[in-house]
Short mmCIF file of C-alpha atoms in Angstrom, two decimals:
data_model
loop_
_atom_site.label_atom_id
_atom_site.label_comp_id
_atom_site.label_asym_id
_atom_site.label_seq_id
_atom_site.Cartn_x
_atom_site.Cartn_y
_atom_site.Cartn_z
CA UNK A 1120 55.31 105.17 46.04
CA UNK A 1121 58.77 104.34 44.69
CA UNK A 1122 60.06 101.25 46.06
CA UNK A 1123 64.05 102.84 46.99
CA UNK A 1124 61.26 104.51 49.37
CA UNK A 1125 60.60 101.51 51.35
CA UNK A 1126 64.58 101.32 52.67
CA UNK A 1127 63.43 104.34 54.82
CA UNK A 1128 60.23 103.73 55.69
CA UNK A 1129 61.55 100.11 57.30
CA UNK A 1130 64.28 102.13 58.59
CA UNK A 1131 62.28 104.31 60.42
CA UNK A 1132 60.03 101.94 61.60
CA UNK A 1133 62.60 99.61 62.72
CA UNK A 1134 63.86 103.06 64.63
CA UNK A 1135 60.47 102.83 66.46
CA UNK A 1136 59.71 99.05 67.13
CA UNK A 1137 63.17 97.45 68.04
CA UNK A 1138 64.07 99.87 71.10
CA UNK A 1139 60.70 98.33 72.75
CA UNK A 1140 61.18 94.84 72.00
CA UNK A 1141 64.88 95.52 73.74
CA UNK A 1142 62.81 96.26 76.50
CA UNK A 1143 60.66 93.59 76.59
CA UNK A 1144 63.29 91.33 76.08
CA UNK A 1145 64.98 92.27 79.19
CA UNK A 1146 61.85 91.95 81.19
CA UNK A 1147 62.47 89.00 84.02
CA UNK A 1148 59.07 87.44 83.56
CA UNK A 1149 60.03 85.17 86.47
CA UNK A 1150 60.04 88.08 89.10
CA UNK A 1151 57.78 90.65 87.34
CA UNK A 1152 55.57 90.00 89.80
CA UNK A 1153 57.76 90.61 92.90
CA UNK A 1154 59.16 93.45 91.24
CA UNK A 1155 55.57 95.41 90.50
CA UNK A 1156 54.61 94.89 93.79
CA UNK A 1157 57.88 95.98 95.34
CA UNK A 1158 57.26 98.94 98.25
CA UNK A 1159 58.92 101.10 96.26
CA UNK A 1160 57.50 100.23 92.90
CA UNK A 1161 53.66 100.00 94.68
CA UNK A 1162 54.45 103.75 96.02
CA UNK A 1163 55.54 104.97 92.67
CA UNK A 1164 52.33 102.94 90.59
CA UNK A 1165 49.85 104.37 93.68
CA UNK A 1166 51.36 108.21 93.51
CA UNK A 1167 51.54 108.12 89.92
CA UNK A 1168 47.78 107.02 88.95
CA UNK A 1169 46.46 108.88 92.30
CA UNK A 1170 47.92 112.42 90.44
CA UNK A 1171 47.34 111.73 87.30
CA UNK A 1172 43.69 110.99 88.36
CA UNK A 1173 43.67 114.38 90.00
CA UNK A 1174 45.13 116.07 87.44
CA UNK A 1175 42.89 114.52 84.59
CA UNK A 1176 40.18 115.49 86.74
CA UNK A 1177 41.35 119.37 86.81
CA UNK A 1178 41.95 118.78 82.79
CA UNK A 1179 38.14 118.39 82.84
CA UNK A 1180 37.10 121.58 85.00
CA UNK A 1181 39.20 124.15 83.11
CA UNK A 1182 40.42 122.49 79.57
CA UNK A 1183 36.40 121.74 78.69
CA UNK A 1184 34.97 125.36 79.07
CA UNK A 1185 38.52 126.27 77.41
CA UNK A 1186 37.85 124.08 74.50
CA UNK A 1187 34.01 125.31 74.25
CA UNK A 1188 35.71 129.18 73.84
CA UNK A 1189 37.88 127.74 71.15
CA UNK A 1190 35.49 126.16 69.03
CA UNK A 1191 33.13 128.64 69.35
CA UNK A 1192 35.34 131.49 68.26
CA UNK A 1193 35.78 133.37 65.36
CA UNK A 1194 38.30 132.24 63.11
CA UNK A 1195 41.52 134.61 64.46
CA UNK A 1196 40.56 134.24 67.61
CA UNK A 1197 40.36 130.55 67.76
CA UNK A 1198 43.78 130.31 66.21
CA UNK A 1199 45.38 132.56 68.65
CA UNK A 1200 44.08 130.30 71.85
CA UNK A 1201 44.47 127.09 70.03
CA UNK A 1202 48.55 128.14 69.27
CA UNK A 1203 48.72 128.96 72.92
CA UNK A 1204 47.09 125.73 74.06
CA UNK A 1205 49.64 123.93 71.86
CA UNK A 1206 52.76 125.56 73.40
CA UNK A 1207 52.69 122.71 75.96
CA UNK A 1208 52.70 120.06 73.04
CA UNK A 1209 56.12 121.49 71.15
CA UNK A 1210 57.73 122.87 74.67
CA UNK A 1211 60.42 120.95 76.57
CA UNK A 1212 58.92 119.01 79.79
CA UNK A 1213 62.00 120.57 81.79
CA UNK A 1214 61.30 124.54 80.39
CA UNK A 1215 57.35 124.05 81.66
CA UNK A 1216 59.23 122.77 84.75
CA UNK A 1217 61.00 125.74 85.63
CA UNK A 1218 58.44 128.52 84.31
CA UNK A 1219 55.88 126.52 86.96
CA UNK A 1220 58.57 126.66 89.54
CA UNK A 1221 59.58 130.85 88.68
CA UNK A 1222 55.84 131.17 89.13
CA UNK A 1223 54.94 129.15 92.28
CA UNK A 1224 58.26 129.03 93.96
CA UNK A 1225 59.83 131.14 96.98
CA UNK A 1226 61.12 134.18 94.78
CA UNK A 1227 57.76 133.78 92.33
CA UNK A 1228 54.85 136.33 91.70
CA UNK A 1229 52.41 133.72 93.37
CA UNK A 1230 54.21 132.06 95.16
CA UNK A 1231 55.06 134.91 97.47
CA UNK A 1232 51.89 135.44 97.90
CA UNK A 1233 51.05 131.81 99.07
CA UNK A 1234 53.52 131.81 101.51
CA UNK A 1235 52.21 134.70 103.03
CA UNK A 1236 49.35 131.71 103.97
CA UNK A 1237 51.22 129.51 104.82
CA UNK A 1238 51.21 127.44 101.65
CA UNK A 1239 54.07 126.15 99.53
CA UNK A 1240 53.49 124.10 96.75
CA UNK A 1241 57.11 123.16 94.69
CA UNK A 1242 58.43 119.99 95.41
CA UNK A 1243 55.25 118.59 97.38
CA UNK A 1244 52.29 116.33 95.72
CA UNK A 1245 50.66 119.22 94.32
CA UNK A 1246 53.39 120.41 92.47
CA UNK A 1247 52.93 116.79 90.53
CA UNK A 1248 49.94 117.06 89.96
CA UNK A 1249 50.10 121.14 88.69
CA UNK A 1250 52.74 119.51 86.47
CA UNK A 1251 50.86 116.81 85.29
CA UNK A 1252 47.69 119.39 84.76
CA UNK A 1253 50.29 121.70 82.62
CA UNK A 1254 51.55 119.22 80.00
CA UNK A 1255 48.20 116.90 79.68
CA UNK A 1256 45.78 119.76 79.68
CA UNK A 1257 46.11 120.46 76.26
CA UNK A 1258 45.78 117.05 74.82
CA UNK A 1259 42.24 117.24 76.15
CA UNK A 1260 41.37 120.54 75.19
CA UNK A 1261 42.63 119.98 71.19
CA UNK A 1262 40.65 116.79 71.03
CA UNK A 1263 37.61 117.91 72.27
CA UNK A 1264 37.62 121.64 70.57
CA UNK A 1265 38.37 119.15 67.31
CA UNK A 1266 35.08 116.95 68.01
CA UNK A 1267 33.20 120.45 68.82
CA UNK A 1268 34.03 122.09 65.44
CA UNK A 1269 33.57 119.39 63.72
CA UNK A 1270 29.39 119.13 64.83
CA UNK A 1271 28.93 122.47 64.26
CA UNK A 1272 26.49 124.29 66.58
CA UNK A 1273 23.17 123.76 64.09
CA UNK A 1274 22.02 121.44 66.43
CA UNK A 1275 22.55 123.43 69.66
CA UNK A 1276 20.64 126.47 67.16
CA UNK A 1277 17.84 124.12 66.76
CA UNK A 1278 17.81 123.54 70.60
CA UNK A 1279 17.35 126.90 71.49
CA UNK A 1280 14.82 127.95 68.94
CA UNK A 1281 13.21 125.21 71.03
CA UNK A 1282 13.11 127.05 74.19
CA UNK A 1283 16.03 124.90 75.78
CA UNK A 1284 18.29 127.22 78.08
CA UNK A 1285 22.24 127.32 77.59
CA UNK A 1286 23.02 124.57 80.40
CA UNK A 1287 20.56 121.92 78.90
CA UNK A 1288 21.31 122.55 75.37
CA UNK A 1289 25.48 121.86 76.79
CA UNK A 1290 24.19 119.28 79.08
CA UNK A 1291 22.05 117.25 76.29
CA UNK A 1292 23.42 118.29 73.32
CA UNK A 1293 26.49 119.66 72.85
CA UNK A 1294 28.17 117.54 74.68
CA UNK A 1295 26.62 114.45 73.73
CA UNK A 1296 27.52 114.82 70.47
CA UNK A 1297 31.54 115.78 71.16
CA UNK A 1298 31.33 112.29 73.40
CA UNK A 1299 34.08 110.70 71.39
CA UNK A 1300 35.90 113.27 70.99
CA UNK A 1301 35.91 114.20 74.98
CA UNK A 1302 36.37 110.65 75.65
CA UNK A 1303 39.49 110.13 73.47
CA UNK A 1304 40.83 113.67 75.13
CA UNK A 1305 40.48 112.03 78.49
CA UNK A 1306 42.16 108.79 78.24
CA UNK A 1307 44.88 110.82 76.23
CA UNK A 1308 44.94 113.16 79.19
CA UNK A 1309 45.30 110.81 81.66
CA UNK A 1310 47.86 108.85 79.91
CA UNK A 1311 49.98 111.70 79.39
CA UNK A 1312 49.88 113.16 83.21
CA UNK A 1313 50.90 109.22 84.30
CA UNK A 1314 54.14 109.28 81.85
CA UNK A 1315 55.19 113.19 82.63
CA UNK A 1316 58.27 113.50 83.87
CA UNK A 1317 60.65 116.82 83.05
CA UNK A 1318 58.62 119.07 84.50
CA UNK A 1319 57.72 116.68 87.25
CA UNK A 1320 61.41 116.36 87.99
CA UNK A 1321 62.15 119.86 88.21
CA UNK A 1322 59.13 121.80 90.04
CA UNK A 1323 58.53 119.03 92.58
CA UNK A 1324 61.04 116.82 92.81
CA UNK A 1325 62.00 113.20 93.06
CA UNK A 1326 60.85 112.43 97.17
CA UNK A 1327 59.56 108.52 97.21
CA UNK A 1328 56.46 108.77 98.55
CA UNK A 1329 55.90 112.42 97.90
CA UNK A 1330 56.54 113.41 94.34
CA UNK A 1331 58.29 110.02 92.93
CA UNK A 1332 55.77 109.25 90.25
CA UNK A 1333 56.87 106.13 88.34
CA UNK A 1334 59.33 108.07 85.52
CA UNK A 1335 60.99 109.39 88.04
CA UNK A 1336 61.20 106.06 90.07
CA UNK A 1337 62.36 104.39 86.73
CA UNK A 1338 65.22 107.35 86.01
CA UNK A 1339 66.37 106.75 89.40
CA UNK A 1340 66.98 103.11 89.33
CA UNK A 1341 69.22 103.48 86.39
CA UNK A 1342 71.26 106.04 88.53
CA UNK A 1343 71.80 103.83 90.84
CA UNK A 1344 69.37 105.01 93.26
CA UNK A 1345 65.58 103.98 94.27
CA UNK A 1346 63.77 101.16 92.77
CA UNK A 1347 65.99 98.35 91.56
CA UNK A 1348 66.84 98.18 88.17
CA UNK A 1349 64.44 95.07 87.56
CA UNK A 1350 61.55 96.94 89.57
CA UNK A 1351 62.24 99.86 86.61
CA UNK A 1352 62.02 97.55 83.92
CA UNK A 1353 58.96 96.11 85.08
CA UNK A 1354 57.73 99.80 85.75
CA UNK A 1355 58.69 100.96 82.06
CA UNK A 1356 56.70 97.70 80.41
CA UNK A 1357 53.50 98.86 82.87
CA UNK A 1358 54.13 102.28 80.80
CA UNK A 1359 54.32 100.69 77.42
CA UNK A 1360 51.13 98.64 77.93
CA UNK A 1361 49.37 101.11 79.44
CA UNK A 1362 50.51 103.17 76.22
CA UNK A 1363 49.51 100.57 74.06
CA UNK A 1364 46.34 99.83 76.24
CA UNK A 1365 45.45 103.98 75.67
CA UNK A 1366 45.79 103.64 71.78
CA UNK A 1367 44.12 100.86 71.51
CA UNK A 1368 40.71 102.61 73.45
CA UNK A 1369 41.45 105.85 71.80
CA UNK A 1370 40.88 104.19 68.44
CA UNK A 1371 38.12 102.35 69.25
CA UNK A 1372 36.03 105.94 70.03
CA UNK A 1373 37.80 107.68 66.86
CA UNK A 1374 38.17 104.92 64.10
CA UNK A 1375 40.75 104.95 61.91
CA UNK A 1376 41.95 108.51 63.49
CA UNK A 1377 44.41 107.79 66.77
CA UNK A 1378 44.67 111.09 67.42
CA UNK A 1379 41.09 112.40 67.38
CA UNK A 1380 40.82 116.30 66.84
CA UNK A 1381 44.15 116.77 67.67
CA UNK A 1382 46.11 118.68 65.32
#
């Protein structure tokens, strides 16, 4: 590597590190207590981790059999559904906000059609967590379909020559053997759905109690509205080491690879 390279590099990761020490420096350690356990801030932490629980949980349901049809594929196939899993990744928060709010809302396809039941679902709870479900999915599906095609399916081949029927050879072996991968997905997942906020913001809203997750809590207190401004700080450092905290486990299921079978 030539050394005029390492102005850059520094550069760059000066770009990344000094913005967060900023805000740790401004943390008042002296009230971070008080200010965590604020009303406010405790309605924010308890909606946030409640949805993002939820939503992880709905992740599971529909991005695992998703990720089974991926890495089972054929080759054109798989690429096809793995670009269209990744247009969450590469698409502006506030754009998945307002295609989930043209599809759910009053003047929407099914939305319409929920009314007709009674149900609406922008700007309540379950519009945070559909949110949430929209922009984490994908981070579990790519990680897992990664750890799939990377154990190939000789074992599950060996299984069935065995006599072993399609949910035991999933349940025992398949599986089993994408555990870090799934795991890593997960926490990714979950961590994602607890920081989203664009299309949180714009399909349901910023109502404390009802749809103010803790981004939008934190965005609010530095317009002058909501939480105070020491209750956000002490909200965005509970992001950063949960962040940090998420890394950290991530790695220690995928060593030396943060990112699992993402790609």
């Amino acid at each position: 590597m030539p050394q005029i390279l390492l102005v850059p590099a520094l550069l760059g990761l000066a770009l990344l590190v000094v913005p967060l020490g900023a805000l740790v420096a401004r943390v008042e350690w002296t009230t971070l207590g008080a200010d965590i356990t604020s009303p406010e801030a405790l309605s924010a932490l308890g909606l946030s981790l409640a949805t993002a629980l939820v939503a992880t949980a709905m992740c599971l349901l529909m991005g695992v059999p998703l990720a089974l049809l991926i890495a089972r594929s054929g080759g054109r196939t798989a690429s096809v559904l793995r670009a269209i899993v990744t247009v969450p990744l590469v698409l502006p928060p506030m754009v998945g906000g307002v295609a989930l709010l043209f599809l759910f809302g009053r003047n929407g396809a099914l939305g319409q059609l929920l009314l007709e039941f009674g149900v609406r679902i922008p700007f309540t709870t379950t519009a945070v967590v559909l949110a949430q479900t929209f922009v984490a999915m994908p981070f579990l599906v790519l990680a897992l379909e990664g750890a799939l095609r990377s154990t190939g399916a000789e074992y599950e081949r060996a299984a069935a020559a065995l006599g072993a029927g399609r949910w035991r050879i999933l349940g025992q072996v398949t599986l089993p053997l994408a555990a870090p991968g799934l795991v890593s997905g997960v926490v990714l997942c979950f961590a994602r759905a607890v920081g989203e906020f664009g299309a949180t913001a714009l399909f349901a809203g910023n109502a404390p109690g009802v749809t103010q997750t803790m981004p939008l809590a934190i965005y609010s207190a530095f317009n002058g509205a909501g939480v105070s401004q020491g209750t956000a700080v002490a909200l965005s450092l509970l992001l950063l080491v949960t962040a940090i905290a998420v890394l950290l486990l991530v790695r220690a299921w995928r060593p030396g690879n943060v990112a699992g079978g993402i790609r």
